[in-house]
C-alpha cells in the first residue's frame, strides 16, 4: 500500500511539473543556404522571456502555462511566429528580408549584426553595385559612402579609379586594400560587378586593425555571390545584358584657326597676313569619335542541391574608347562552391579567372590639345600633314601600336570544422596569379623632322605576379544568459613574388604583326631587361574578442602582430592593437516610451600600419638596364651599376586613429542617421631624403627614412528617409564628409625649412611642395595679383627679370622689393574639403526611378597642360580676353608662347569643385502574369544615363583629376576625356 501511495505522489508531482513548464527545443537555419543562424532571438510573444541560438543554430526555452506562442527574429531576416501547441521541438527556416539585409555586414574574418558593431563600417549592396557601366566595380562606391572619395580620373577603357578612405594619410601608396572572399588584394579589376553581393567599407581602427600592417588606408571587403535555390529545389538562372554608347561629355574650349592666327600675330607680328585664308581644324572633332560602344553580358547559375551550394557566373565586357585604337575587353569566369558534409564540417572553393586585353595610343590627348588649328590633318596626296605644335595626333594614333594581354586568377579553398560545442576551426589557402604580355611596335614613318622614325622598333615585356595566402583561425562563440562572447585567434602567412623579362630591338625585317618579335630585329640593337624577382613575405598573428551584454553594452578588442620582409631585421615586426566600445541606448528601459527606433553611441581607438612600400628600400641596390656604348663600332651593351643606398633601420608606418560615432533612427527607422568624428595621425612615414654625394648615389640622390607625420581629421554624416505614399515607395539618402589634411613633421626638423618638391610637369618645373603646416602635395608657385597695366606701374613694382607691360604681376610675399623664387607661396590643395553624394529611389507599381548625385568642394586643379610651353602651342579660349592696353584686363596677360608668364603660379590654378548627376535609371518590371507565360521568374528592362551633366568651373575634360601619387595629384597634363554614357539593358531569371 505504501508503494502505491508513493507512486501516486510521484505521478502528481510529475503532472504538476509538466503543467508548470514545457521545454521546447529546435534548430534555426537560413533558407538561402540551409546554414545554421547564430544569435537568433527566440522570445515568448507578448512577454519578456527569451533566449538566443548557439553556434549551431540550436535553442532551448522553458515555457510556463499560457506561454503558447514563440517569435523568432534575426536582423536581416523576416521574423516568424509559431504556435507551440504542446510541441517539444520546433525547427524554423528564416528567409532573408531584402529591406533589412543591410543590417548584417561582413567584418574582418567573419560577419556581424550592424547593431553589434563598435566600428565605422558602411555597406553598399544589391542593385547599387551594377548601376554604373564600368570595368571597375569600385565605381559603385562613388557618392555612396561617407568618408570615401572615388575619382574616375580617366575615360580610358578599363581605367581604374583612385580610391581614398578618410583622406591621404601617407606620402606613399594611400590606396585601401580589398579582401575578396578572404583573399587580401590591392585591386579588384578582375571582378565583374554582376558577381558581387556586397561591399563593406571598414574605416576606423576598430574595424581595420584586424588587418594590421595593411589597414591604415582602409579596407574594402568584397563578398561575391553564393548559391540561391528556388523553393522547389531547382537552380536559378540569371541573365543580364547592357549596351551603351559613350559620348564626349565636354569639349575643351580651344582657339579656332582664325583666333589662333590673331593671337600669333600679337606674339609674332605679320605671321598671318590673310586671316580669311587660314585653315580651321577642330582637332577634337578630327581625333575623337562622336560615339563609342560599350557592352556587357552576364549569366549565372546558382542553387542548393542537398548539401551542395553552388554559384557559377560568366561575363563578357567590352569597351571601345572615344580615342581610336583604345579598347578594353574582358571575360570573367566565376565559381563559388560549398559542400556541407555534416553539421560539423564543410569545405568550399571560390575561384575567379579573368583573361583581358587592352590597347591604348598613349599621349594622343596632349598632342591634340597643342596642335595648331591652322594646320590640316592630311596632305593633298592623303598622307599625314605636318602639324604645328607637338605633331599630328592622327599620325600618333596610326603609328602607335601598344597592346597588353593579361590573364588573372584569384581564388581560395577552405575547410571549416566545428569542434566540441562552441569552437570553429577554419583553414584556407588563397592565391592571386597574374600574367601580362606588353608589346609596343613603331614602324618606319615620316610626317615631319620632329615626328618620324628612321628605324622600326619593338619593345616587349612579360610580367608575372604571384601571391599565396595561408590562413588558420579558431573561433569561440558562446551565449550564456544575457552575455554573448565571440573570440577569434589566428595565424596567417603570405608571400608575394613579382618579376619581369623585357627587351627592345630596332630595324625589324617587316611591319606585319606576325614579325613583332625580338628575334626579327637587328641583334646589334637588342637590349634585355631582367632584374630578377622581387619577393616579399608576411607572417601574422591575430586575435579579436567581441563581447555583448543584453544587446546594450558592446566591446571589441583586437591585436595583430605582423612580420614583413620589406623591413630590416631591426624592425621586422609591428604590433597593431585596437579597442572599441558601444552602447545601444535604445535598448535601455528608460527608452521604452521614446519615439526613437535606434540610438547608439560608439567609440574606438587603435593603431594600424601601412606596408605598401617597395621591398627593396632597406638594402643597397644594383641597377640593371644600364646600357653603355663601347668600342669603335659604338655597339650598345647590356650592363649594371651600383644603384641606391638602402636603410636597414626602416620601420613601419603607423596610423593611430580615434573615432566617435552616433547612430540614430526615428519613426521605426524610416529616418536614419549616422555621424562620425575621426582623427588619425600617421607617424614614421617613409620619405626619400637627399643624402651627401659621397655615398655614391649621385649629386641629388635620396635614401628612404621614417621621417614624416601626417594628420587627417574630419566629420562624416549619413542620412536616409524611407516611406510610402499609396503605391509610391521612395527613399531619399545622402552623405557628406569633410577632411582636414596637415603635415605635422617632415625630415629631421618640424620647421618650414624642411620640404619635399614634387609635382613635375615634365619640363623641369615642379608645382607642388610638401611642408609642415600644410597639406600633402600642396600647390606652390607665384601668387598672381593682376597684370601690369602701364610702364609706370611696371617701374614702381617688384618684378622678375624680363617682365614687361601686359605680363602677369606676381605678389612680393616677403616684401623685399624684388620678385625672386623666395616669393613663391602655397596656393591651395588638390584634397577636397568636402565630398558628398545623395540619391533618390522611387518605386511605383511596375516602375523604378533611381538618381545618384556626387560632388566635392574646396579643392584646386593645376592646369599643367596649359603651362607647358617649350614651343608655340594652341591656347584655351580665355586668352581671347587678354590685356590689350591700360585697363583692358587685369586677369589675362598679353599673349606669349613662353617666358615669365609660364612660371608656376596661381594663374594656372582652377576651382576643382563639381556637382554631377552620376546616374539616372528608369526601370520597368514586367508583370507576374507576363513573366509566368514566358516561364520566367522576374524580368525587367531599363534605360540609364551616366555622367549626364556636371556643374564645374574647370576648363578641362573632367574635374576629377587625381593620381595614385599623393605628392603629385591634382595636376592635369592631358587626361583622357571622361564620357557621358547612355545605356539600355535587360535582366531576367528563371
PDB file of N, CA and C in Angstrom, residues 369 758-763 765-769 777-784 808 810 824-831 856 859-869 876 899-913 954-963 967-975:
ATOM      1  N   UNK A 369      45.541  68.604 -77.971  1.00  0.00           N
ATOM      2  CA  UNK A 369      45.341  69.847 -77.226  1.00  0.00           C
ATOM      3  C   UNK A 369      46.281  70.935 -77.749  1.00  0.00           C
ATOM      4  N   UNK A 758      57.787  68.293 -55.496  1.00  0.00           N
ATOM      5  CA  UNK A 758      57.266  67.264 -56.386  1.00  0.00           C
ATOM      6  C   UNK A 758      56.326  67.927 -57.385  1.00  0.00           C
ATOM      7  N   UNK A 759      55.473  67.116 -58.017  1.00  0.00           N
ATOM      8  CA  UNK A 759      54.539  67.669 -58.992  1.00  0.00           C
ATOM      9  C   UNK A 759      55.210  68.099 -60.270  1.00  0.00           C
ATOM     10  N   UNK A 760      56.052  67.234 -60.836  1.00  0.00           N
ATOM     11  CA  UNK A 760      56.777  67.571 -62.056  1.00  0.00           C
ATOM     12  C   UNK A 760      55.829  67.712 -63.234  1.00  0.00           C
ATOM     13  N   UNK A 761      56.061  68.749 -64.045  1.00  0.00           N
ATOM     14  CA  UNK A 761      55.317  68.952 -65.281  1.00  0.00           C
ATOM     15  C   UNK A 761      55.997  68.301 -66.471  1.00  0.00           C
ATOM     16  N   UNK A 762      57.161  67.716 -66.262  1.00  0.00           N
ATOM     17  CA  UNK A 762      57.892  67.080 -67.349  1.00  0.00           C
ATOM     18  C   UNK A 762      58.738  68.029 -68.160  1.00  0.00           C
ATOM     19  N   UNK A 763      58.806  69.277 -67.734  1.00  0.00           N
ATOM     20  CA  UNK A 763      59.607  70.275 -68.459  1.00  0.00           C
ATOM     21  C   UNK A 763      60.638  70.943 -67.546  1.00  0.00           C
ATOM     22  N   UNK A 765      59.964  71.878 -64.488  1.00  0.00           N
ATOM     23  CA  UNK A 765      59.271  72.639 -63.463  1.00  0.00           C
ATOM     24  C   UNK A 765      58.472  71.706 -62.560  1.00  0.00           C
ATOM     25  N   UNK A 766      58.410  72.063 -61.275  1.00  0.00           N
ATOM     26  CA  UNK A 766      57.616  71.335 -60.303  1.00  0.00           C
ATOM     27  C   UNK A 766      56.662  72.295 -59.622  1.00  0.00           C
ATOM     28  N   UNK A 767      55.448  71.833 -59.336  1.00  0.00           N
ATOM     29  CA  UNK A 767      54.415  72.761 -58.887  1.00  0.00           C
ATOM     30  C   UNK A 767      53.793  72.364 -57.550  1.00  0.00           C
ATOM     31  N   UNK A 768      54.332  71.348 -56.861  1.00  0.00           N
ATOM     32  CA  UNK A 768      53.823  71.052 -55.529  1.00  0.00           C
ATOM     33  C   UNK A 768      54.971  71.012 -54.540  1.00  0.00           C
ATOM     34  N   UNK A 769      54.626  71.296 -53.300  1.00  0.00           N
ATOM     35  CA  UNK A 769      55.600  71.244 -52.224  1.00  0.00           C
ATOM     36  C   UNK A 769      54.896  70.721 -50.965  1.00  0.00           C
ATOM     37  N   UNK A 777      51.416  67.566 -50.750  1.00  0.00           N
ATOM     38  CA  UNK A 777      51.425  67.921 -52.164  1.00  0.00           C
ATOM     39  C   UNK A 777      50.680  69.189 -52.490  1.00  0.00           C
ATOM     40  N   UNK A 778      50.831  70.216 -51.653  1.00  0.00           N
ATOM     41  CA  UNK A 778      50.118  71.474 -51.897  1.00  0.00           C
ATOM     42  C   UNK A 778      50.773  72.233 -53.053  1.00  0.00           C
ATOM     43  N   UNK A 779      49.932  72.896 -53.844  1.00  0.00           N
ATOM     44  CA  UNK A 779      50.441  73.644 -54.991  1.00  0.00           C
ATOM     45  C   UNK A 779      51.281  74.826 -54.516  1.00  0.00           C
ATOM     46  N   UNK A 780      52.379  75.060 -55.260  1.00  0.00           N
ATOM     47  CA  UNK A 780      53.381  76.030 -54.820  1.00  0.00           C
ATOM     48  C   UNK A 780      53.875  76.808 -56.037  1.00  0.00           C
ATOM     49  N   UNK A 781      53.820  78.136 -55.918  1.00  0.00           N
ATOM     50  CA  UNK A 781      54.281  78.975 -57.011  1.00  0.00           C
ATOM     51  C   UNK A 781      54.037  80.437 -56.700  1.00  0.00           C
ATOM     52  N   UNK A 782      54.075  81.258 -57.729  1.00  0.00           N
ATOM     53  CA  UNK A 782      53.844  82.687 -57.542  1.00  0.00           C
ATOM     54  C   UNK A 782      52.338  82.965 -57.455  1.00  0.00           C
ATOM     55  N   UNK A 783      51.971  83.895 -56.589  1.00  0.00           N
ATOM     56  CA  UNK A 783      50.583  84.317 -56.483  1.00  0.00           C
ATOM     57  C   UNK A 783      50.347  85.507 -57.397  1.00  0.00           C
ATOM     58  N   UNK A 784      49.474  85.333 -58.368  1.00  0.00           N
ATOM     59  CA  UNK A 784      49.204  86.396 -59.348  1.00  0.00           C
ATOM     60  C   UNK A 784      48.241  87.404 -58.735  1.00  0.00           C
ATOM     61  N   UNK A 808      51.896  89.105 -66.395  1.00  0.00           N
ATOM     62  CA  UNK A 808      51.326  88.825 -65.083  1.00  0.00           C
ATOM     63  C   UNK A 808      52.119  89.534 -63.998  1.00  0.00           C
ATOM     64  N   UNK A 810      53.239  89.343 -60.147  1.00  0.00           N
ATOM     65  CA  UNK A 810      53.377  88.397 -59.049  1.00  0.00           C
ATOM     66  C   UNK A 810      53.515  89.144 -57.723  1.00  0.00           C
ATOM     67  N   UNK A 824      57.680  82.647 -54.018  1.00  0.00           N
ATOM     68  CA  UNK A 824      56.685  81.595 -54.261  1.00  0.00           C
ATOM     69  C   UNK A 824      56.023  81.204 -52.951  1.00  0.00           C
ATOM     70  N   UNK A 825      54.779  80.817 -53.039  1.00  0.00           N
ATOM     71  CA  UNK A 825      53.998  80.562 -51.828  1.00  0.00           C
ATOM     72  C   UNK A 825      53.040  79.406 -52.061  1.00  0.00           C
ATOM     73  N   UNK A 826      52.317  79.037 -51.005  1.00  0.00           N
ATOM     74  CA  UNK A 826      51.385  77.913 -51.089  1.00  0.00           C
ATOM     75  C   UNK A 826      50.036  78.420 -51.591  1.00  0.00           C
ATOM     76  N   UNK A 827      49.518  77.736 -52.618  1.00  0.00           N
ATOM     77  CA  UNK A 827      48.393  78.274 -53.381  1.00  0.00           C
ATOM     78  C   UNK A 827      47.095  77.492 -53.212  1.00  0.00           C
ATOM     79  N   UNK A 828      47.136  76.346 -52.573  1.00  0.00           N
ATOM     80  CA  UNK A 828      45.920  75.549 -52.429  1.00  0.00           C
ATOM     81  C   UNK A 828      46.223  74.072 -52.577  1.00  0.00           C
ATOM     82  N   UNK A 829      45.220  73.251 -52.302  1.00  0.00           N
ATOM     83  CA  UNK A 829      45.401  71.805 -52.259  1.00  0.00           C
ATOM     84  C   UNK A 829      44.458  71.099 -53.215  1.00  0.00           C
ATOM     85  N   UNK A 830      44.895  69.942 -53.696  1.00  0.00           N
ATOM     86  CA  UNK A 830      44.040  69.099 -54.518  1.00  0.00           C
ATOM     87  C   UNK A 830      43.071  68.279 -53.673  1.00  0.00           C
ATOM     88  N   UNK A 831      43.267  68.259 -52.351  1.00  0.00           N
ATOM     89  CA  UNK A 831      42.424  67.462 -51.467  1.00  0.00           C
ATOM     90  C   UNK A 831      41.138  68.232 -51.171  1.00  0.00           C
ATOM     91  N   UNK A 856      32.134  67.312 -54.944  1.00  0.00           N
ATOM     92  CA  UNK A 856      33.156  67.678 -53.974  1.00  0.00           C
ATOM     93  C   UNK A 856      33.364  69.178 -54.014  1.00  0.00           C
ATOM     94  N   UNK A 859      38.655  72.147 -53.376  1.00  0.00           N
ATOM     95  CA  UNK A 859      39.959  71.714 -53.882  1.00  0.00           C
ATOM     96  C   UNK A 859      40.339  72.488 -55.138  1.00  0.00           C
ATOM     97  N   UNK A 860      41.607  72.419 -55.492  1.00  0.00           N
ATOM     98  CA  UNK A 860      42.140  73.105 -56.662  1.00  0.00           C
ATOM     99  C   UNK A 860      42.660  72.090 -57.681  1.00  0.00           C
ATOM    100  N   UNK A 861      42.676  72.520 -58.950  1.00  0.00           N
ATOM    101  CA  UNK A 861      43.268  71.745 -60.043  1.00  0.00           C
ATOM    102  C   UNK A 861      44.317  72.613 -60.715  1.00  0.00           C
ATOM    103  N   UNK A 862      45.469  71.999 -60.989  1.00  0.00           N
ATOM    104  CA  UNK A 862      46.510  72.734 -61.695  1.00  0.00           C
ATOM    105  C   UNK A 862      46.461  72.349 -63.172  1.00  0.00           C
ATOM    106  N   UNK A 863      46.173  73.338 -64.019  1.00  0.00           N
ATOM    107  CA  UNK A 863      46.056  73.113 -65.463  1.00  0.00           C
ATOM    108  C   UNK A 863      47.454  73.072 -66.081  1.00  0.00           C
ATOM    109  N   UNK A 864      48.163  71.977 -65.843  1.00  0.00           N
ATOM    110  CA  UNK A 864      49.547  71.871 -66.285  1.00  0.00           C
ATOM    111  C   UNK A 864      49.711  71.836 -67.782  1.00  0.00           C
ATOM    112  N   UNK A 865      48.751  71.300 -68.513  1.00  0.00           N
ATOM    113  CA  UNK A 865      48.864  71.212 -69.971  1.00  0.00           C
ATOM    114  C   UNK A 865      48.892  72.594 -70.614  1.00  0.00           C
ATOM    115  N   UNK A 866      48.286  73.594 -69.918  1.00  0.00           N
ATOM    116  CA  UNK A 866      48.290  74.954 -70.448  1.00  0.00           C
ATOM    117  C   UNK A 866      49.600  75.666 -70.164  1.00  0.00           C
ATOM    118  N   UNK A 867      50.320  75.215 -69.129  1.00  0.00           N
ATOM    119  CA  UNK A 867      51.564  75.903 -68.758  1.00  0.00           C
ATOM    120  C   UNK A 867      52.753  75.451 -69.580  1.00  0.00           C
ATOM    121  N   UNK A 868      52.805  74.172 -69.943  1.00  0.00           N
ATOM    122  CA  UNK A 868      53.995  73.634 -70.609  1.00  0.00           C
ATOM    123  C   UNK A 868      54.139  74.286 -71.982  1.00  0.00           C
ATOM    124  N   UNK A 869      55.161  75.108 -72.169  1.00  0.00           N
ATOM    125  CA  UNK A 869      55.322  75.868 -73.405  1.00  0.00           C
ATOM    126  C   UNK A 869      56.767  75.873 -73.887  1.00  0.00           C
ATOM    127  N   UNK A 876      43.844  77.893 -74.847  1.00  0.00           N
ATOM    128  CA  UNK A 876      42.440  77.833 -74.465  1.00  0.00           C
ATOM    129  C   UNK A 876      41.788  79.188 -74.686  1.00  0.00           C
ATOM    130  N   UNK A 899      58.199  82.139 -71.553  1.00  0.00           N
ATOM    131  CA  UNK A 899      58.754  83.230 -70.777  1.00  0.00           C
ATOM    132  C   UNK A 899      58.151  83.344 -69.395  1.00  0.00           C
ATOM    133  N   UNK A 900      58.154  84.575 -68.857  1.00  0.00           N
ATOM    134  CA  UNK A 900      57.845  84.803 -67.447  1.00  0.00           C
ATOM    135  C   UNK A 900      56.396  84.497 -67.083  1.00  0.00           C
ATOM    136  N   UNK A 901      55.491  84.532 -68.056  1.00  0.00           N
ATOM    137  CA  UNK A 901      54.097  84.252 -67.741  1.00  0.00           C
ATOM    138  C   UNK A 901      53.827  82.758 -67.544  1.00  0.00           C
ATOM    139  N   UNK A 902      54.811  81.940 -67.816  1.00  0.00           N
ATOM    140  CA  UNK A 902      54.626  80.492 -67.702  1.00  0.00           C
ATOM    141  C   UNK A 902      55.430  79.899 -66.546  1.00  0.00           C
ATOM    142  N   UNK A 903      55.728  80.742 -65.569  1.00  0.00           N
ATOM    143  CA  UNK A 903      56.250  80.241 -64.316  1.00  0.00           C
ATOM    144  C   UNK A 903      55.107  79.591 -63.529  1.00  0.00           C
ATOM    145  N   UNK A 904      55.382  78.589 -62.687  1.00  0.00           N
ATOM    146  CA  UNK A 904      54.317  78.026 -61.851  1.00  0.00           C
ATOM    147  C   UNK A 904      53.657  79.116 -61.020  1.00  0.00           C
ATOM    148  N   UNK A 905      52.349  79.253 -61.158  1.00  0.00           N
ATOM    149  CA  UNK A 905      51.660  80.350 -60.475  1.00  0.00           C
ATOM    150  C   UNK A 905      50.184  80.035 -60.337  1.00  0.00           C
ATOM    151  N   UNK A 906      49.506  80.899 -59.598  1.00  0.00           N
ATOM    152  CA  UNK A 906      48.075  80.736 -59.388  1.00  0.00           C
ATOM    153  C   UNK A 906      47.285  80.976 -60.669  1.00  0.00           C
ATOM    154  N   UNK A 907      47.908  81.526 -61.694  1.00  0.00           N
ATOM    155  CA  UNK A 907      47.230  81.731 -62.972  1.00  0.00           C
ATOM    156  C   UNK A 907      46.715  80.412 -63.542  1.00  0.00           C
ATOM    157  N   UNK A 908      47.433  79.334 -63.288  1.00  0.00           N
ATOM    158  CA  UNK A 908      47.061  78.034 -63.848  1.00  0.00           C
ATOM    159  C   UNK A 908      46.213  77.200 -62.884  1.00  0.00           C
ATOM    160  N   UNK A 909      45.905  77.766 -61.732  1.00  0.00           N
ATOM    161  CA  UNK A 909      45.041  77.062 -60.783  1.00  0.00           C
ATOM    162  C   UNK A 909      43.575  77.360 -61.075  1.00  0.00           C
ATOM    163  N   UNK A 910      42.752  76.314 -60.988  1.00  0.00           N
ATOM    164  CA  UNK A 910      41.324  76.480 -61.188  1.00  0.00           C
ATOM    165  C   UNK A 910      40.563  75.770 -60.079  1.00  0.00           C
ATOM    166  N   UNK A 911      39.312  76.165 -59.919  1.00  0.00           N
ATOM    167  CA  UNK A 911      38.443  75.575 -58.914  1.00  0.00           C
ATOM    168  C   UNK A 911      38.108  74.137 -59.301  1.00  0.00           C
ATOM    169  N   UNK A 912      38.364  73.188 -58.388  1.00  0.00           N
ATOM    170  CA  UNK A 912      38.092  71.788 -58.681  1.00  0.00           C
ATOM    171  C   UNK A 912      36.758  71.291 -58.174  1.00  0.00           C
ATOM    172  N   UNK A 913      35.934  72.164 -57.618  1.00  0.00           N
ATOM    173  CA  UNK A 913      34.626  71.747 -57.116  1.00  0.00           C
ATOM    174  C   UNK A 913      33.727  71.327 -58.276  1.00  0.00           C
ATOM    175  N   UNK A 954      35.858  74.088 -64.001  1.00  0.00           N
ATOM    176  CA  UNK A 954      37.132  73.693 -64.567  1.00  0.00           C
ATOM    177  C   UNK A 954      37.032  73.605 -66.088  1.00  0.00           C
ATOM    178  N   UNK A 955      38.065  74.088 -66.772  1.00  0.00           N
ATOM    179  CA  UNK A 955      38.034  74.186 -68.228  1.00  0.00           C
ATOM    180  C   UNK A 955      38.389  72.887 -68.932  1.00  0.00           C
ATOM    181  N   UNK A 956      38.914  71.884 -68.197  1.00  0.00           N
ATOM    182  CA  UNK A 956      39.342  70.645 -68.828  1.00  0.00           C
ATOM    183  C   UNK A 956      38.203  69.666 -69.042  1.00  0.00           C
ATOM    184  N   UNK A 957      38.571  68.452 -69.475  1.00  0.00           N
ATOM    185  CA  UNK A 957      37.563  67.446 -69.782  1.00  0.00           C
ATOM    186  C   UNK A 957      36.800  66.988 -68.541  1.00  0.00           C
ATOM    187  N   UNK A 958      37.474  66.919 -67.409  1.00  0.00           N
ATOM    188  CA  UNK A 958      36.839  66.439 -66.187  1.00  0.00           C
ATOM    189  C   UNK A 958      37.473  67.109 -64.980  1.00  0.00           C
ATOM    190  N   UNK A 959      36.682  67.412 -63.950  1.00  0.00           N
ATOM    191  CA  UNK A 959      37.270  67.991 -62.734  1.00  0.00           C
ATOM    192  C   UNK A 959      37.833  66.928 -61.790  1.00  0.00           C
ATOM    193  N   UNK A 960      37.676  65.658 -62.121  1.00  0.00           N
ATOM    194  CA  UNK A 960      38.228  64.595 -61.277  1.00  0.00           C
ATOM    195  C   UNK A 960      39.655  64.299 -61.728  1.00  0.00           C
ATOM    196  N   UNK A 961      40.577  65.073 -61.204  1.00  0.00           N
ATOM    197  CA  UNK A 961      41.993  64.945 -61.564  1.00  0.00           C
ATOM    198  C   UNK A 961      42.739  64.416 -60.353  1.00  0.00           C
ATOM    199  N   UNK A 962      43.161  63.167 -60.425  1.00  0.00           N
ATOM    200  CA  UNK A 962      43.856  62.554 -59.292  1.00  0.00           C
ATOM    201  C   UNK A 962      44.780  61.464 -59.808  1.00  0.00           C
ATOM    202  N   UNK A 963      45.813  61.178 -59.048  1.00  0.00           N
ATOM    203  CA  UNK A 963      46.731  60.088 -59.351  1.00  0.00           C
ATOM    204  C   UNK A 963      47.004  59.319 -58.067  1.00  0.00           C
ATOM    205  N   UNK A 967      51.960  62.934 -53.689  1.00  0.00           N
ATOM    206  CA  UNK A 967      52.739  64.166 -53.750  1.00  0.00           C
ATOM    207  C   UNK A 967      52.481  64.961 -55.018  1.00  0.00           C
ATOM    208  N   UNK A 968      51.865  64.347 -56.013  1.00  0.00           N
ATOM    209  CA  UNK A 968      51.756  64.999 -57.326  1.00  0.00           C
ATOM    210  C   UNK A 968      50.356  64.903 -57.901  1.00  0.00           C
ATOM    211  N   UNK A 969      49.355  64.807 -57.072  1.00  0.00           N
ATOM    212  CA  UNK A 969      47.992  64.656 -57.561  1.00  0.00           C
ATOM    213  C   UNK A 969      47.394  66.013 -57.912  1.00  0.00           C
ATOM    214  N   UNK A 970      46.281  65.984 -58.639  1.00  0.00           N
ATOM    215  CA  UNK A 970      45.554  67.206 -58.968  1.00  0.00           C
ATOM    216  C   UNK A 970      46.146  68.015 -60.094  1.00  0.00           C
ATOM    217  N   UNK A 971      47.067  67.428 -60.875  1.00  0.00           N
ATOM    218  CA  UNK A 971      47.710  68.134 -61.984  1.00  0.00           C
ATOM    219  C   UNK A 971      47.222  67.535 -63.295  1.00  0.00           C
ATOM    220  N   UNK A 972      46.624  68.351 -64.136  1.00  0.00           N
ATOM    221  CA  UNK A 972      46.104  67.897 -65.428  1.00  0.00           C
ATOM    222  C   UNK A 972      47.156  68.136 -66.507  1.00  0.00           C
ATOM    223  N   UNK A 973      47.750  67.033 -66.974  1.00  0.00           N
ATOM    224  CA  UNK A 973      48.734  67.115 -68.053  1.00  0.00           C
ATOM    225  C   UNK A 973      48.163  66.610 -69.370  1.00  0.00           C
ATOM    226  N   UNK A 974      46.838  66.403 -69.401  1.00  0.00           N
ATOM    227  CA  UNK A 974      46.195  65.907 -70.609  1.00  0.00           C
ATOM    228  C   UNK A 974      45.507  64.586 -70.349  1.00  0.00           C
ATOM    229  N   UNK A 975      44.447  64.616 -69.546  1.00  0.00           N
ATOM    230  CA  UNK A 975      43.765  63.402 -69.139  1.00  0.00           C
ATOM    231  C   UNK A 975      42.825  62.937 -70.249  1.00  0.00           C
TER     232      UNK A 975
END
